[in-house]
Amino acid sequence: MKHVQVGKTKLAVFTGGEQGHPLLLVHGFPLDHTIWQLQIDFFVDHCRVIAPDLRGFGASDVTPGVVTMEQMADDLSGLLDALDVKEKVIFCGLSMGGYVGWQFWKKYRHKVLAMIACDT
């Protein structure tokens, strides 16, 4: 895990693997990136895996007030920029992560190769 500054928020993120398409794994409520451990273990040999803790969850900063799905999508776009991800990502969101995914696709579809919405 490392911490990446995205705007005024510090996000915790696991990154691993270097080959294949970037795979962005976005957890649901009230979880964190560890929900994806089995998928991380498998895909790290096939993809560039990026599994963040969303703002207010896991080891990421908690910010005051209400945080919208759109703000979380903005955070993820900023995270990809900070990690220098130039390729389109495969966005995989679980539950609330899928809600974030729809906002991400709405605003940043130029960064999306494919979307997976699990239990959303």
C-alpha positions as YAML, in Angstrom:
chain: A
units: angstrom
residues:
- id: 1
  name: MET
  ca: [0.00, 0.00, 0.00]
- id: 2
  name: LYS
  ca: [1.08, 3.49, -0.70]
- id: 3
  name: HIS
  ca: [-0.56, 6.87, -0.27]
- id: 4
  name: VAL
  ca: [-1.11, 9.17, -3.23]
- id: 5
  name: GLN
  ca: [-2.08, 12.82, -2.93]
- id: 6
  name: VAL
  ca: [-5.13, 13.60, -5.07]
- id: 7
  name: GLY
  ca: [-6.09, 17.23, -4.68]
- id: 8
  name: LYS
  ca: [-6.48, 17.83, -0.94]
- id: 9
  name: THR
  ca: [-7.09, 14.15, -0.18]
- id: 10
  name: LYS
  ca: [-4.57, 11.38, 0.40]
- id: 11
  name: LEU
  ca: [-5.78, 8.05, -1.00]
- id: 12
  name: ALA
  ca: [-4.37, 4.67, -0.02]
- id: 13
  name: VAL
  ca: [-3.86, 2.38, -3.01]
- id: 14
  name: PHE
  ca: [-2.45, -1.03, -3.79]
- id: 15
  name: THR
  ca: [-0.72, -1.25, -7.16]
- id: 16
  name: GLY
  ca: [0.91, -4.28, -8.66]
- id: 17
  name: GLY
  ca: [1.67, -5.97, -11.96]
- id: 18
  name: GLU
  ca: [2.92, -4.21, -15.04]
- id: 19
  name: GLN
  ca: [1.63, -6.18, -18.02]
- id: 20
  name: GLY
  ca: [-1.73, -6.05, -19.70]
- id: 21
  name: HIS
  ca: [-4.49, -3.50, -19.35]
- id: 22
  name: PRO
  ca: [-4.87, -1.53, -16.12]
- id: 23
  name: LEU
  ca: [-7.57, -3.07, -13.92]
- id: 24
  name: LEU
  ca: [-9.17, -0.63, -11.45]
- id: 25
  name: LEU
  ca: [-10.90, -2.48, -8.59]
- id: 26
  name: VAL
  ca: [-13.32, -0.26, -6.65]
- id: 27
  name: HIS
  ca: [-14.81, -1.57, -3.40]
- id: 28
  name: GLY
  ca: [-18.32, -1.15, -2.03]
- id: 29
  name: PHE
  ca: [-19.68, 0.30, 1.21]
- id: 30
  name: PRO
  ca: [-18.38, 0.02, 3.96]
- id: 31
  name: LEU
  ca: [-15.40, -1.98, 2.72]
- id: 32
  name: ASP
  ca: [-11.89, -1.22, 1.46]
- id: 33
  name: HIS
  ca: [-9.50, -2.62, -1.15]
- id: 34
  name: THR
  ca: [-8.97, -5.86, 0.81]
- id: 35
  name: ILE
  ca: [-12.33, -7.17, -0.45]
- id: 36
  name: TRP
  ca: [-10.48, -7.75, -3.74]
- id: 37
  name: GLN
  ca: [-7.56, -9.78, -2.32]
- id: 38
  name: LEU
  ca: [-8.34, -12.99, -4.25]
- id: 39
  name: GLN
  ca: [-8.76, -11.03, -7.49]
- id: 40
  name: ILE
  ca: [-5.57, -9.05, -6.81]
- id: 41
  name: ASP
  ca: [-3.63, -12.27, -6.23]
- id: 42
  name: PHE
  ca: [-4.84, -13.69, -9.55]
- id: 43
  name: PHE
  ca: [-4.78, -10.63, -11.81]
- id: 44
  name: VAL
  ca: [-1.45, -9.18, -10.65]
- id: 45
  name: ASP
  ca: [0.21, -11.68, -13.03]
- id: 46
  name: HIS
  ca: [-1.99, -10.58, -15.95]
- id: 47
  name: CYS
  ca: [-2.76, -6.86, -15.51]
- id: 48
  name: ARG
  ca: [-1.64, -3.67, -13.89]
- id: 49
  name: VAL
  ca: [-3.87, -3.89, -10.82]
- id: 50
  name: ILE
  ca: [-4.96, -0.70, -9.05]
- id: 51
  name: ALA
  ca: [-7.06, -1.18, -5.91]
- id: 52
  name: PRO
  ca: [-7.67, 2.02, -3.95]
- id: 53
  name: ASP
  ca: [-9.43, 2.73, -0.69]
- id: 54
  name: LEU
  ca: [-12.04, 5.35, -1.55]
- id: 55
  name: ARG
  ca: [-12.08, 8.61, 0.38]
- id: 56
  name: GLY
  ca: [-13.32, 7.94, 3.91]
- id: 57
  name: PHE
  ca: [-12.64, 4.19, 3.78]
- id: 58
  name: GLY
  ca: [-9.73, 1.97, 4.77]
- id: 59
  name: ALA
  ca: [-6.45, 3.87, 5.02]
- id: 60
  name: SER
  ca: [-7.55, 6.86, 2.91]
- id: 61
  name: ASP
  ca: [-8.26, 10.30, 4.35]
- id: 62
  name: VAL
  ca: [-11.66, 11.04, 5.83]
- id: 63
  name: THR
  ca: [-13.06, 14.36, 4.67]
- id: 64
  name: PRO
  ca: [-15.81, 16.37, 6.36]
- id: 65
  name: GLY
  ca: [-19.32, 16.51, 4.99]
- id: 66
  name: VAL
  ca: [-21.10, 14.47, 2.35]
- id: 67
  name: VAL
  ca: [-19.02, 12.85, -0.36]
- id: 68
  name: THR
  ca: [-20.82, 12.15, -3.63]
- id: 69
  name: MET
  ca: [-20.28, 9.35, -6.11]
- id: 70
  name: GLU
  ca: [-19.14, 12.03, -8.57]
- id: 71
  name: GLN
  ca: [-16.47, 13.26, -6.13]
- id: 72
  name: MET
  ca: [-15.21, 9.69, -5.72]
- id: 73
  name: ALA
  ca: [-15.10, 9.34, -9.51]
- id: 74
  name: ASP
  ca: [-13.10, 12.58, -9.67]
- id: 75
  name: ASP
  ca: [-10.75, 11.16, -7.02]
- id: 76
  name: LEU
  ca: [-10.20, 8.04, -9.12]
- id: 77
  name: SER
  ca: [-9.48, 10.05, -12.25]
- id: 78
  name: GLY
  ca: [-6.95, 12.11, -10.27]
- id: 79
  name: LEU
  ca: [-5.45, 8.92, -8.85]
- id: 80
  name: LEU
  ca: [-4.97, 7.47, -12.33]
- id: 81
  name: ASP
  ca: [-3.29, 10.72, -13.40]
- id: 82
  name: ALA
  ca: [-1.04, 10.69, -10.33]
- id: 83
  name: LEU
  ca: [-0.07, 7.07, -11.07]
- id: 84
  name: ASP
  ca: [0.68, 8.08, -14.69]
- id: 85
  name: VAL
  ca: [-1.85, 5.61, -16.11]
- id: 86
  name: LYS
  ca: [-2.11, 6.54, -19.79]
- id: 87
  name: GLU
  ca: [-4.07, 3.51, -21.03]
- id: 88
  name: LYS
  ca: [-7.81, 3.08, -20.73]
- id: 89
  name: VAL
  ca: [-8.77, 1.05, -17.67]
- id: 90
  name: ILE
  ca: [-11.02, -1.89, -17.05]
- id: 91
  name: PHE
  ca: [-13.19, -0.46, -14.28]
- id: 92
  name: CYS
  ca: [-14.58, -3.08, -11.89]
- id: 93
  name: GLY
  ca: [-16.91, -1.79, -9.18]
- id: 94
  name: LEU
  ca: [-18.66, -3.73, -6.43]
- id: 95
  name: SER
  ca: [-21.97, -2.40, -5.14]
- id: 96
  name: MET
  ca: [-21.27, 1.28, -4.32]
- id: 97
  name: GLY
  ca: [-18.10, 0.94, -6.42]
- id: 98
  name: GLY
  ca: [-20.39, 0.36, -9.41]
- id: 99
  name: TYR
  ca: [-22.28, 3.58, -8.61]
- id: 100
  name: VAL
  ca: [-18.92, 5.36, -8.62]
- id: 101
  name: GLY
  ca: [-18.18, 3.57, -11.89]
- id: 102
  name: TRP
  ca: [-21.26, 4.99, -13.61]
- id: 103
  name: GLN
  ca: [-20.20, 8.51, -12.60]
- id: 104
  name: PHE
  ca: [-16.64, 7.75, -13.74]
- id: 105
  name: TRP
  ca: [-17.92, 6.55, -17.12]
- id: 106
  name: LYS
  ca: [-20.22, 9.57, -17.41]
- id: 107
  name: LYS
  ca: [-17.36, 12.07, -16.89]
- id: 108
  name: TYR
  ca: [-14.26, 10.14, -17.96]
- id: 109
  name: ARG
  ca: [-15.42, 7.63, -20.55]
- id: 110
  name: HIS
  ca: [-12.27, 8.43, -22.54]
- id: 111
  name: LYS
  ca: [-10.40, 6.62, -19.73]
- id: 112
  name: VAL
  ca: [-12.59, 3.48, -19.81]
- id: 113
  name: LEU
  ca: [-11.93, 0.40, -21.91]
- id: 114
  name: ALA
  ca: [-14.58, -1.76, -20.22]
- id: 115
  name: MET
  ca: [-16.82, -1.71, -17.16]
- id: 116
  name: ILE
  ca: [-17.76, -4.48, -14.78]
- id: 117
  name: ALA
  ca: [-20.55, -3.75, -12.29]
- id: 118
  name: CYS
  ca: [-20.88, -6.40, -9.58]
- id: 119
  name: ASP
  ca: [-23.99, -6.43, -7.37]
- id: 120
  name: THR
  ca: [-24.74, -2.85, -8.35]
...
